[in-house]
Coordinates of C-alpha atoms in Angstrom, one line a residue:
X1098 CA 98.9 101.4 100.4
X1099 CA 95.8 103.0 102.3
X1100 CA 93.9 101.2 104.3
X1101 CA 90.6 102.1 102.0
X1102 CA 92.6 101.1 99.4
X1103 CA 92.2 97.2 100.4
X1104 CA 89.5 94.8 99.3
X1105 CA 87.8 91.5 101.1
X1106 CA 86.0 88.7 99.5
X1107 CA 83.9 86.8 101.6
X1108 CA 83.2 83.0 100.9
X1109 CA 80.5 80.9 102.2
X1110 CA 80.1 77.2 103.0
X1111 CA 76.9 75.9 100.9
X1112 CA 76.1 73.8 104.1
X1113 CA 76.6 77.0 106.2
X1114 CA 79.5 75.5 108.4
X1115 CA 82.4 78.0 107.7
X1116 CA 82.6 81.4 106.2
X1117 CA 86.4 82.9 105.2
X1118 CA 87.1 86.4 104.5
X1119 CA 90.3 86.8 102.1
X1120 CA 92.0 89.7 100.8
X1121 CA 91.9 90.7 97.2
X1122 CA 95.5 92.4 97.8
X1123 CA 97.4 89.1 98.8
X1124 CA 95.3 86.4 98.4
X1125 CA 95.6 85.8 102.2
X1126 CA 92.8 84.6 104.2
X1127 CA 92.4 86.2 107.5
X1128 CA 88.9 85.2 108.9
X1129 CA 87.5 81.9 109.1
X1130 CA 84.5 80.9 111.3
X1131 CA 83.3 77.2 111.9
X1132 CA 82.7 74.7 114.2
X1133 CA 86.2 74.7 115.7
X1134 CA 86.3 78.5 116.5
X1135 CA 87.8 81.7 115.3
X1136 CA 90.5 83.1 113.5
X1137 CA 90.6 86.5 112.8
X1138 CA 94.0 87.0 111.6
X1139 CA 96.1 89.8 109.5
X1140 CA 97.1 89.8 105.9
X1141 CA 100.1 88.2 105.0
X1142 CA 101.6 91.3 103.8
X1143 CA 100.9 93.0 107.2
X1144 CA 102.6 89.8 108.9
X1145 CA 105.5 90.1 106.7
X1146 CA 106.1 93.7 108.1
X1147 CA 105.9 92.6 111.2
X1148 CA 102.4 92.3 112.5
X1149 CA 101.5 89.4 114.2
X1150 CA 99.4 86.6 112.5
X1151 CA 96.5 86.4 115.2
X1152 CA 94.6 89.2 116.2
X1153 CA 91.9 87.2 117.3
X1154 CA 91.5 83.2 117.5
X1155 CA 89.6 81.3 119.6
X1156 CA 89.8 77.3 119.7
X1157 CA 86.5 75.1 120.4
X1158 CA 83.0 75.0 119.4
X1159 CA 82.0 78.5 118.9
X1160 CA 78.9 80.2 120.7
X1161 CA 75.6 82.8 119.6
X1162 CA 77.9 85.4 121.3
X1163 CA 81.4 84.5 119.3
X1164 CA 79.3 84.2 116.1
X1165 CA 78.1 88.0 116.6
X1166 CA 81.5 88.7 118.1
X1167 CA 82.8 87.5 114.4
X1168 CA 80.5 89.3 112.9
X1169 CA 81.2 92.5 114.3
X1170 CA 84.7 92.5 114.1
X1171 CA 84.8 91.7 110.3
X1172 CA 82.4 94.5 109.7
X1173 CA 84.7 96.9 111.7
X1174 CA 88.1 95.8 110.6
X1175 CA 87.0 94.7 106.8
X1176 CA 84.1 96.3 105.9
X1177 CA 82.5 92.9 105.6
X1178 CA 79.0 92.1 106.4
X1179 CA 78.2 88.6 107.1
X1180 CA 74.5 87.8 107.1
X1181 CA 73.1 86.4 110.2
X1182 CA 72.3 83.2 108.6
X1183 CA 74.8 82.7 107.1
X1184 CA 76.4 79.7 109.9
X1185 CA 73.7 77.5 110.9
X1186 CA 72.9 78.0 114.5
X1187 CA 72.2 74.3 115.1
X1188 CA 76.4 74.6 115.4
X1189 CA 76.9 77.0 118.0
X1190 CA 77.1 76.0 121.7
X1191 CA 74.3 77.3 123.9
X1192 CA 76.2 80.7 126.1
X1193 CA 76.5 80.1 129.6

């Protein structure tokens, strides 16, 4: 399977405090943003051949800087854009 070949879904909290991103290959969920961090993670199938599960996680109340780090990260791995307003900011931490 190419790499172009594989799909994301992105899914939205109504209340804007988490966003997931899951593949449409496996079903596998490998980003998730909330208040209790980040985990940006591979698909199942890639852990299966051997990848690690974490290639990014983060534990504790996320910041402005993690929420555009997130951001970034699933538009360059995934393709996925997630809107800036998407998390209410009244959730992230001030960055020191």
């Amino acid at each position: 399977m190419e790499l172009t070949d594989v799909r994301y879904e992105l899914q939205l909290s109504e209340s804007r405090n988490a966003i997931w991103i899951h593949s449409c290959i496996d079903g596998s969920t490998v980003g998730r943003f909330g208040r209790m961090g980040i985990d940006l993670h591979n698909t199942a199938t890639e852990q299966m051949a051997g990848m690690p599960e974490c290639r990014m996680c983060t534990h504790g109340k996320p910041s402005h800087t993690d929420w555009q780090l997130f951001r970034d990260k699933a538009l360059e791995w995934w393709g996925v854009m997630v809107p800036e307003d998407a998390f209410d900011p009244r959730l992230l931490r001030l960055d020191e």
